[in-house]
Amino acid sequence: MIEAAMIWNEPNNKSHWDPALDPEWDVFAETVIKAGAAIRSVNPGLTRVLGGMSPIDPHWTNRMRDKGVLDAVDVVAVHGFPIDWNLWPIHAWADKVAEIEAVVPDKPVWVTEVGVGSFGAEEVQVFGLQRTAELLIGRVPRIFWYSLFDLPMDWGAETRHREAEGSSYYRHFYMGLIRPDGTPKPALDVYAKYAREMGLMQWFHYQDPRLDEAVAWMKRLGTRQLRTGLSWADSFRPDAIGWFDRQMEALADFDVTVTFCFTPEHLGLAPHHTSPPRDPQQFADFCAWMIDRYASSGVSVAPIQPAIAPQAATPPSPLEYATRKDAA
């Protein structure tokens, strides 16, 4: 079940939104406002979450308020990795949440990514998970631990900047509770104690071979909440709908926060997934398409199956979908 839709991911981080192309976040603001309206039109009761900020920045949050972004969402989200990347100690978590609550007193704050890697030592991850649970459970309504699986080294951290990050880049490959060979790390036993109160954040790549294994692990652990993504860029891959359908069907037993992000190269101001879209309405149409397909309320809009010709290599674009929806 989809319980929430997150609009983009880490928009104040150049790994997910290019500040050189949108230095004032004007295009981002338009993108969120249009997407928030599109999601609301399909399912008025679905919780809309502003893409988790990283770093946690009340000044950026205030800027989003001034641009009307906060009126288009129901929840504000933050991401934090105090042991691996952030310049604040892990025991400051409550203070970091309070900084955003002070700016947004009328909306809940979710921690949609928090993690500690085993890059230095697996004992550090054990400590970090235990301490995170102590600090955040009961403090915020939703917590998503990043992540269940290590990122395989041969996949590469595509959203990161190896040349700029130096050794910090390699920490991205050690954030999971399960190693690439499928063996659990010691921190998995700690997570199991909190699985019903602390969700997991796990990206599933296009045609990800780990999907079924992840579902089996989460059911074994007792995980109830999952955050994952449906990539706008992936929607133009061959058999994208088939992959999206398989992913969402496999995750049907969990309360899912689905994240919409990543610009198709041919629809961005620049040919890169971090680029702002040339037309923010196209992203909004993608969000509406996905909510209509997987989380329609059945009230505002009748579900529509996009027609795909047997010979087609890709699904219809979100713009084509929107045109069909308007004509229905």
Tab-separated table of C-alpha atoms in Angstrom:
chain	number	residue	atom	x	y	z
A	1	MET	CA	0.000	0.000	0.000
A	2	ILE	CA	1.322	3.450	-0.894
A	3	GLU	CA	0.850	5.659	2.157
A	4	ALA	CA	2.855	8.659	0.966
A	5	ALA	CA	4.395	10.189	-2.152
A	6	MET	CA	7.719	12.004	-1.854
A	7	ILE	CA	8.385	14.718	-4.398
A	8	TRP	CA	12.048	14.477	-5.399
A	9	ASN	CA	15.012	13.468	-3.237
A	10	GLU	CA	17.629	15.676	-1.559
A	11	PRO	CA	16.869	18.732	-3.719
A	12	ASN	CA	19.353	20.920	-1.821
A	13	ASN	CA	22.180	18.487	-2.667
A	14	LYS	CA	23.871	18.685	-6.052
A	15	SER	CA	23.820	14.893	-6.271
A	16	HIS	CA	20.092	15.129	-7.005
A	17	TRP	CA	19.393	18.700	-8.198
A	18	ASP	CA	21.885	20.791	-10.142
A	19	PRO	CA	22.181	24.192	-8.412
A	20	ALA	CA	24.112	25.635	-11.344
A	21	LEU	CA	20.995	25.235	-13.508
A	22	ASP	CA	18.518	26.427	-10.855
A	23	PRO	CA	20.467	28.491	-8.314
A	24	GLU	CA	17.395	30.007	-6.669
A	25	TRP	CA	15.341	26.768	-6.771
A	26	ASP	CA	12.690	28.552	-8.824
A	27	VAL	CA	12.243	25.610	-11.186
A	28	PHE	CA	12.263	23.235	-8.250
A	29	ALA	CA	9.526	25.231	-6.547
A	30	GLU	CA	7.384	25.117	-9.673
A	31	THR	CA	8.071	21.386	-10.011
A	32	VAL	CA	6.931	20.619	-6.460
A	33	ILE	CA	3.858	22.850	-6.642
A	34	LYS	CA	2.686	21.256	-9.888
A	35	ALA	CA	3.473	17.725	-8.678
A	36	GLY	CA	1.733	18.304	-5.357
A	37	ALA	CA	-1.400	19.485	-7.162
A	38	ALA	CA	-1.271	16.537	-9.565
A	39	ILE	CA	-0.979	13.991	-6.764
A	40	ARG	CA	-3.799	15.652	-4.824
A	41	SER	CA	-6.044	15.587	-7.907
A	42	VAL	CA	-5.692	11.801	-8.231
A	43	ASN	CA	-5.746	10.876	-4.545
A	44	PRO	CA	-6.799	13.716	-2.229
A	45	GLY	CA	-6.032	11.704	0.887
A	46	LEU	CA	-2.481	10.658	0.038
A	47	THR	CA	0.279	12.225	2.139
A	48	ARG	CA	2.658	14.361	0.067
A	49	VAL	CA	6.234	14.647	1.348
A	50	LEU	CA	8.784	17.268	0.359
A	51	GLY	CA	11.930	15.481	-0.824
A	52	GLY	CA	14.215	14.918	2.147
A	53	MET	CA	16.691	17.745	2.528
A	54	SER	CA	20.377	16.938	2.891
A	55	PRO	CA	21.961	18.806	4.570
A	56	ILE	CA	19.318	19.690	7.150
A	57	ASP	CA	18.939	23.408	6.512
A	58	PRO	CA	16.282	25.659	8.085
A	59	HIS	CA	17.340	28.552	5.818
A	60	TRP	CA	16.609	26.474	2.709
A	61	THR	CA	13.328	25.407	4.298
A	62	ASN	CA	12.378	29.047	4.830
A	63	ARG	CA	13.191	29.729	1.201
A	64	MET	CA	10.835	26.929	0.204
A	65	ARG	CA	8.108	28.471	2.354
A	66	ASP	CA	8.608	31.852	0.672
A	67	LYS	CA	8.219	30.216	-2.743
A	68	GLY	CA	4.963	28.468	-1.793
A	69	VAL	CA	6.465	24.982	-1.814
A	70	LEU	CA	5.326	24.086	1.695
A	71	ASP	CA	1.715	24.754	0.729
A	72	ALA	CA	1.970	21.924	-1.814
A	73	VAL	CA	3.083	19.228	0.676
A	74	ASP	CA	1.869	17.738	3.941
A	75	VAL	CA	5.182	16.613	5.446
A	76	VAL	CA	8.731	17.969	5.456
A	77	ALA	CA	11.527	15.395	5.417
A	78	VAL	CA	15.167	15.401	6.466
A	79	HIS	CA	18.133	13.108	5.829
A	80	GLY	CA	21.086	12.741	8.163
A	81	PHE	CA	24.320	10.756	8.292
A	82	PRO	CA	26.191	12.252	11.247
A	83	ILE	CA	28.870	9.566	11.528
A	84	ASP	CA	29.664	9.243	7.841
A	85	TRP	CA	29.208	12.647	6.167
A	86	ASN	CA	27.577	15.339	8.311
A	87	LEU	CA	29.513	17.795	10.435
A	88	TRP	CA	27.425	17.290	13.560
A	89	PRO	CA	27.474	14.533	16.219
A	90	ILE	CA	24.915	11.743	16.304
A	91	HIS	CA	23.543	12.873	19.683
A	92	ALA	CA	22.421	16.151	18.039
A	93	TRP	CA	19.596	14.439	16.129
A	94	ALA	CA	16.836	15.910	18.288
A	95	ASP	CA	18.290	19.393	17.847
A	96	LYS	CA	18.459	18.999	14.069
A	97	VAL	CA	14.802	17.935	13.910
A	98	ALA	CA	13.845	20.838	16.175
A	99	GLU	CA	15.529	23.312	13.811
A	100	ILE	CA	13.095	22.340	11.056
A	101	GLU	CA	10.103	22.096	13.389
A	102	ALA	CA	10.759	25.699	14.406
A	103	VAL	CA	10.489	26.777	10.756
A	104	VAL	CA	7.553	24.479	9.921
A	105	PRO	CA	5.455	24.258	13.104
A	106	ASP	CA	2.330	23.288	11.165
A	107	LYS	CA	3.690	20.136	9.491
A	108	PRO	CA	5.244	16.920	10.785
A	109	VAL	CA	8.922	16.258	10.140
A	110	TRP	CA	9.914	12.784	8.954
A	111	VAL	CA	13.422	11.347	8.927
A	112	THR	CA	13.286	9.607	5.558
A	113	GLU	CA	16.954	8.636	5.442
A	114	VAL	CA	19.268	7.982	8.343
A	115	GLY	CA	22.154	5.589	8.330
A	116	VAL	CA	25.574	4.613	9.586
A	117	GLY	CA	27.921	2.638	7.389
A	118	SER	CA	30.394	-0.116	8.158
A	119	PHE	CA	33.157	1.517	6.111
A	120	GLY	CA	35.347	2.013	9.176
A	121	ALA	CA	34.170	-0.912	11.281
A	122	GLU	CA	31.022	-2.974	11.580
A	123	GLU	CA	30.981	-2.213	15.326
A	124	VAL	CA	30.509	1.468	14.458
A	125	GLN	CA	27.381	0.604	12.499
A	126	VAL	CA	26.036	-1.404	15.445
A	127	PHE	CA	26.560	1.567	17.757
A	128	GLY	CA	25.080	4.008	15.237
A	129	LEU	CA	21.913	2.025	14.661
A	130	GLN	CA	21.291	1.491	18.359
A	131	ARG	CA	21.879	5.158	19.159
A	132	THR	CA	19.711	6.326	16.255
A	133	ALA	CA	16.838	4.177	17.489
A	134	GLU	CA	17.172	5.592	20.998
A	135	LEU	CA	17.199	9.173	19.716
A	136	LEU	CA	14.488	9.087	17.044
A	137	ILE	CA	11.886	6.438	17.873
A	138	GLY	CA	9.025	8.326	19.487
A	139	ARG	CA	10.552	11.652	18.434
A	140	VAL	CA	9.344	11.689	14.794
A	141	PRO	CA	6.398	9.913	13.112
A	142	ARG	CA	8.473	8.108	10.457
A	143	ILE	CA	12.077	6.888	10.377
A	144	PHE	CA	13.647	5.074	7.437
A	145	TRP	CA	17.021	3.396	7.923
A	146	TYR	CA	19.300	3.533	4.890
A	147	SER	CA	19.671	0.800	3.835
A	148	LEU	CA	18.947	-2.943	3.796
A	149	PHE	CA	21.607	-3.878	1.221
A	150	ASP	CA	25.115	-2.654	0.575
A	151	LEU	CA	25.534	-1.085	-2.852
A	152	PRO	CA	27.567	-3.533	-4.964
A	153	MET	CA	30.916	-1.961	-5.828
A	154	ASP	CA	30.594	-2.783	-9.519
A	155	TRP	CA	27.298	-0.878	-9.776
A	156	GLY	CA	28.841	2.465	-8.913
A	157	ALA	CA	27.291	5.281	-6.879
A	158	GLU	CA	25.746	7.060	-9.858
A	159	THR	CA	24.264	9.953	-7.912
A	160	ARG	CA	27.563	10.803	-6.253
A	161	HIS	CA	30.783	12.562	-7.267
A	162	ARG	CA	33.813	10.303	-6.920
A	163	GLU	CA	36.315	12.947	-8.000
A	164	ALA	CA	35.026	15.531	-5.524
A	165	GLU	CA	34.342	13.247	-2.562
A	166	GLY	CA	37.617	11.349	-2.341
A	167	SER	CA	37.506	8.569	0.234
A	168	SER	CA	34.031	9.665	1.353
A	169	TYR	CA	32.695	8.354	-1.948
A	170	TYR	CA	33.474	4.790	-0.909
A	171	ARG	CA	31.324	5.023	2.202
A	172	HIS	CA	28.288	4.811	-0.106
A	173	PHE	CA	29.018	1.126	-0.670
A	174	TYR	CA	28.863	0.162	3.019
A	175	MET	CA	25.553	1.589	4.232
A	176	GLY	CA	23.579	-1.667	4.130
A	177	LEU	CA	22.780	-4.190	6.838
A	178	ILE	CA	23.487	-7.026	4.403
A	179	ARG	CA	26.710	-7.448	2.433
A	180	PRO	CA	26.742	-7.829	-1.372
A	181	ASP	CA	27.281	-11.581	-0.972
A	182	GLY	CA	23.986	-11.838	0.949
A	183	THR	CA	25.442	-12.343	4.413
A	184	PRO	CA	24.100	-10.208	7.277
A	185	LYS	CA	26.220	-7.760	9.217
A	186	PRO	CA	26.043	-7.623	13.042
A	187	ALA	CA	23.848	-4.485	12.869
A	188	LEU	CA	21.028	-6.485	11.277
A	189	ASP	CA	20.302	-8.117	14.643
A	190	VAL	CA	20.053	-4.668	16.208
A	191	TYR	CA	17.714	-3.462	13.486
A	192	ALA	CA	15.471	-6.493	14.022
A	193	LYS	CA	14.688	-5.232	17.530
A	194	TYR	CA	13.284	-1.987	16.087
A	195	ALA	CA	11.903	-3.139	12.733
A	196	ARG	CA	8.267	-2.469	13.615
A	197	GLU	CA	9.076	1.111	14.604
A	198	MET	CA	11.858	1.948	12.149
A	199	GLY	CA	11.269	1.471	8.443
A	200	LEU	CA	13.817	0.846	5.724
A	201	MET	CA	14.850	2.975	2.796
A	202	GLN	CA	15.949	0.808	-0.129
A	203	TRP	CA	16.367	1.971	-3.701
A	204	PHE	CA	15.533	-0.692	-6.272
A	205	HIS	CA	17.362	-0.119	-9.519
A	206	TYR	CA	15.712	-0.841	-12.853
A	207	GLN	CA	15.195	-4.647	-13.055
A	208	ASP	CA	16.925	-4.966	-9.660
A	209	PRO	CA	17.711	-8.649	-9.002
A	210	ARG	CA	17.533	-8.080	-5.232
A	211	LEU	CA	13.809	-7.251	-5.092
A	212	ASP	CA	12.493	-10.661	-4.032
A	213	GLU	CA	15.328	-11.166	-1.568
A	214	ALA	CA	14.591	-7.772	-0.021
A	215	VAL	CA	10.907	-8.622	0.409
A	216	ALA	CA	11.800	-11.921	2.076
A	217	TRP	CA	14.213	-10.191	4.467
A	218	MET	CA	11.757	-7.439	5.379
A	219	LYS	CA	8.997	-9.918	6.142
A	220	ARG	CA	11.380	-11.996	8.224
A	221	LEU	CA	12.492	-8.914	10.141
A	222	GLY	CA	8.963	-7.596	10.688
A	223	THR	CA	9.521	-4.346	8.782
A	224	ARG	CA	6.265	-2.488	8.150
A	225	GLN	CA	7.305	0.787	6.469
A	226	LEU	CA	9.444	1.025	3.346
A	227	ARG	CA	10.631	3.996	1.364
A	228	THR	CA	11.690	3.395	-2.220
A	229	GLY	CA	11.512	5.137	-5.589
A	230	LEU	CA	9.926	5.126	-9.010
A	231	SER	CA	12.263	6.899	-11.390
A	232	TRP	CA	10.867	9.309	-13.962
A	233	ALA	CA	13.965	8.611	-16.065
A	234	ASP	CA	13.342	4.854	-15.875
A	235	SER	CA	9.821	5.338	-17.226
A	236	PHE	CA	11.351	5.629	-20.700
A	237	ARG	CA	13.254	2.332	-20.506
A	238	PRO	CA	12.048	-0.779	-22.346
A	239	ASP	CA	9.263	-2.537	-20.412
A	240	ALA	CA	9.313	0.159	-17.725
A	241	ILE	CA	5.675	-0.450	-16.830
A	242	GLY	CA	6.351	-4.160	-16.480
A	243	TRP	CA	9.170	-3.422	-14.038
A	244	PHE	CA	7.140	-0.838	-12.097
A	245	ASP	CA	4.221	-3.266	-11.846
A	246	ARG	CA	6.455	-6.061	-10.596
A	247	GLN	CA	8.093	-3.806	-8.031
A	248	MET	CA	4.860	-2.413	-6.631
A	249	GLU	CA	3.161	-5.805	-6.562
A	250	ALA	CA	6.092	-7.272	-4.615
A	251	LEU	CA	5.856	-4.426	-2.076
A	252	ALA	CA	2.081	-4.571	-1.632
A	253	ASP	CA	2.279	-5.873	1.951
A	254	PHE	CA	4.247	-2.855	3.211
A	255	ASP	CA	3.304	0.769	3.909
A	256	VAL	CA	5.298	2.383	1.109
A	257	THR	CA	6.529	5.931	0.758
A	258	VAL	CA	7.286	6.166	-2.940
A	259	THR	CA	9.777	8.768	-4.141
A	260	PHE	CA	9.436	10.359	-7.577
A	261	CYS	CA	12.659	11.828	-8.984
A	262	PHE	CA	15.424	11.700	-11.636
A	263	THR	CA	14.945	13.701	-14.836
A	264	PRO	CA	15.076	11.857	-18.176
A	265	GLU	CA	18.078	13.142	-20.104
A	266	HIS	CA	15.974	14.285	-23.061
A	267	LEU	CA	13.573	16.287	-20.849
A	268	GLY	CA	16.065	18.233	-18.737
A	269	LEU	CA	17.637	21.655	-19.133
A	270	ALA	CA	20.818	19.573	-19.385
A	271	PRO	CA	21.103	15.868	-20.298
A	272	HIS	CA	21.477	14.559	-16.746
A	273	HIS	CA	19.219	13.036	-14.083
A	274	THR	CA	20.000	15.936	-11.703
A	275	SER	CA	18.821	18.545	-14.191
A	276	PRO	CA	15.664	20.555	-13.586
A	277	PRO	CA	13.043	19.604	-16.168
A	278	ARG	CA	12.415	21.939	-19.067
A	279	ASP	CA	8.705	21.613	-18.365
A	280	PRO	CA	7.830	20.878	-14.709
A	281	GLN	CA	4.310	19.867	-15.750
A	282	GLN	CA	5.757	16.776	-17.419
A	283	PHE	CA	7.119	15.612	-14.074
A	284	ALA	CA	3.759	16.358	-12.464
A	285	ASP	CA	2.072	14.248	-15.135
A	286	PHE	CA	4.439	11.375	-14.341
A	287	CYS	CA	3.523	11.627	-10.642
A	288	ALA	CA	-0.190	11.610	-11.493
A	289	TRP	CA	0.302	8.631	-13.797
A	290	MET	CA	2.037	6.612	-11.085
A	291	ILE	CA	-0.455	7.506	-8.350
A	292	ASP	CA	-3.352	6.745	-10.671
A	293	ARG	CA	-1.841	3.352	-11.445
A	294	TYR	CA	-0.780	2.319	-7.939
A	295	ALA	CA	-2.639	4.471	-5.403
A	296	SER	CA	-5.742	5.934	-6.968
A	297	SER	CA	-8.452	6.846	-4.477
A	298	GLY	CA	-11.097	5.983	-7.023
A	299	VAL	CA	-12.742	9.326	-6.244
A	300	SER	CA	-11.247	12.095	-8.348
A	301	VAL	CA	-10.035	10.272	-11.426
A	302	ALA	CA	-11.019	6.897	-12.855
A	303	PRO	CA	-7.963	4.617	-13.173
A	304	ILE	CA	-6.604	4.543	-16.693
A	305	GLN	CA	-4.390	1.880	-18.248
A	306	PRO	CA	-2.036	3.623	-20.683
A	307	ALA	CA	-2.409	1.957	-24.061
A	308	ILE	CA	0.846	0.442	-25.290
A	309	ALA	CA	1.139	-0.910	-28.808
A	310	PRO	CA	2.589	-4.439	-28.876
A	311	GLN	CA	5.553	-3.244	-30.888
A	312	ALA	CA	6.326	-0.267	-28.644
A	313	ALA	CA	9.745	-0.270	-26.994
A	314	THR	CA	8.777	2.171	-24.228
A	315	PRO	CA	5.628	3.117	-22.330
A	316	PRO	CA	3.774	6.281	-23.259
A	317	SER	CA	5.299	9.400	-21.834
A	318	PRO	CA	3.679	11.087	-18.838
A	319	LEU	CA	2.577	13.854	-21.196
A	320	GLU	CA	0.817	11.311	-23.433
A	321	TYR	CA	-0.780	9.801	-20.348
A	322	ALA	CA	-2.013	13.196	-19.179
A	323	THR	CA	-3.515	13.875	-22.590
A	324	ARG	CA	-5.422	10.573	-22.475
A	325	LYS	CA	-6.569	11.256	-18.917
A	326	ASP	CA	-7.909	14.676	-19.864
A	327	ALA	CA	-9.776	13.148	-22.778
A	328	ALA	CA	-11.326	10.357	-20.676
